[in-house]
């Protein structure tokens, strides 16, 4: 397993999936990446101060920068991407 500091989840270009917490979208390469994948040559370390809103994967909700201290030990990521094709995975019943 890769060191946490080099994984895609710590990259500024990685956006978590709102539906699946183990995958996300690399907005630089426009590809789906696992949370543990290595960032490679486009990797740029995530800095919380660049975002006014973040996704808290622990609470499963968006938090404002004023709430960051309340989520200090949680998993914070840039705002998630919403896969519009997710509706295809929902079964009618």
Short mmCIF file of C-alpha atoms in Angstrom, two decimals:
data_model
loop_
_atom_site.label_atom_id
_atom_site.label_comp_id
_atom_site.label_asym_id
_atom_site.label_seq_id
_atom_site.Cartn_x
_atom_site.Cartn_y
_atom_site.Cartn_z
CA UNK A 1 0.00 0.00 0.00
CA UNK A 2 1.25 3.48 -0.82
CA UNK A 3 2.15 6.03 1.83
CA UNK A 4 -0.90 8.12 2.72
CA UNK A 5 0.84 11.33 1.67
CA UNK A 6 1.23 10.18 -1.97
CA UNK A 7 -2.22 8.68 -2.49
CA UNK A 8 -4.78 10.30 -4.79
CA UNK A 9 -6.99 11.11 -1.80
CA UNK A 10 -4.41 13.70 -0.68
CA UNK A 11 -4.22 15.36 -4.12
CA UNK A 12 -5.90 18.68 -4.92
CA UNK A 13 -7.17 17.26 -8.23
CA UNK A 14 -9.00 14.26 -6.71
CA UNK A 15 -12.76 14.56 -6.10
CA UNK A 16 -14.48 11.81 -4.09
CA UNK A 17 -17.56 10.08 -5.41
CA UNK A 18 -20.66 11.03 -3.47
CA UNK A 19 -21.96 7.47 -3.99
CA UNK A 20 -18.86 5.32 -3.34
CA UNK A 21 -16.29 6.37 -0.76
CA UNK A 22 -13.44 4.29 -2.21
CA UNK A 23 -13.32 5.93 -5.66
CA UNK A 24 -13.07 9.43 -7.02
CA UNK A 25 -12.53 11.51 -10.13
CA UNK A 26 -9.14 12.93 -11.08
CA UNK A 27 -10.17 16.27 -12.59
CA UNK A 28 -6.71 16.78 -14.08
CA UNK A 29 -6.67 13.51 -16.05
CA UNK A 30 -10.47 13.07 -16.18
CA UNK A 31 -10.30 9.44 -15.03
CA UNK A 32 -11.77 7.51 -12.12
CA UNK A 33 -9.14 6.65 -9.50
CA UNK A 34 -9.20 4.55 -6.34
CA UNK A 35 -8.68 6.32 -3.05
CA UNK A 36 -5.35 4.46 -2.64
CA UNK A 37 -3.99 5.00 -6.18
CA UNK A 38 -0.75 6.90 -6.58
CA UNK A 39 -1.11 10.45 -7.87
CA UNK A 40 1.79 10.22 -10.31
CA UNK A 41 3.25 13.18 -12.18
CA UNK A 42 0.13 15.35 -11.82
CA UNK A 43 0.03 15.01 -8.02
CA UNK A 44 -0.29 18.25 -6.06
CA UNK A 45 -0.74 18.09 -2.30
CA UNK A 46 -4.18 19.06 -1.00
CA UNK A 47 -4.37 22.28 1.03
CA UNK A 48 -7.59 22.84 2.97
CA UNK A 49 -7.22 26.61 2.85
CA UNK A 50 -7.86 26.59 -0.92
CA UNK A 51 -11.47 25.48 -0.44
CA UNK A 52 -14.35 27.24 1.28
CA UNK A 53 -16.35 23.99 1.29
CA UNK A 54 -15.11 20.43 1.79
CA UNK A 55 -16.66 16.98 1.74
CA UNK A 56 -16.47 15.19 5.10
CA UNK A 57 -16.42 11.49 4.24
CA UNK A 58 -16.78 10.62 7.92
CA UNK A 59 -20.07 12.54 8.30
CA UNK A 60 -21.08 12.10 4.65
CA UNK A 61 -21.85 15.79 4.13
CA UNK A 62 -20.43 19.07 2.85
CA UNK A 63 -18.91 21.32 5.52
CA UNK A 64 -18.08 25.03 5.39
CA UNK A 65 -14.57 26.23 6.25
CA UNK A 66 -15.91 27.64 9.54
CA UNK A 67 -16.68 24.03 10.55
CA UNK A 68 -13.25 22.58 9.69
CA UNK A 69 -12.12 22.52 13.33
CA UNK A 70 -15.15 20.39 14.24
CA UNK A 71 -14.02 17.86 11.64
CA UNK A 72 -10.26 17.97 12.34
CA UNK A 73 -9.88 14.18 12.78
CA UNK A 74 -12.32 13.34 9.97
CA UNK A 75 -11.55 12.60 6.33
CA UNK A 76 -11.92 15.92 4.49
CA UNK A 77 -11.78 16.15 0.70
CA UNK A 78 -12.63 18.76 -1.93
CA UNK A 79 -16.34 18.86 -2.80
CA UNK A 80 -17.43 15.54 -4.34
CA UNK A 81 -18.45 14.89 -7.89
CA UNK A 82 -21.90 13.56 -8.59
CA UNK A 83 -22.00 10.86 -11.23
CA UNK A 84 -25.21 11.53 -13.15
CA UNK A 85 -25.21 7.98 -14.52
CA UNK A 86 -25.67 6.60 -10.99
CA UNK A 87 -29.40 6.50 -11.70
CA UNK A 88 -28.67 3.52 -13.96
CA UNK A 89 -27.61 1.56 -10.87
CA UNK A 90 -30.88 2.18 -9.06
CA UNK A 91 -33.37 -0.59 -9.59
CA UNK A 92 -37.06 0.12 -9.94
CA UNK A 93 -39.31 -1.81 -7.67
#
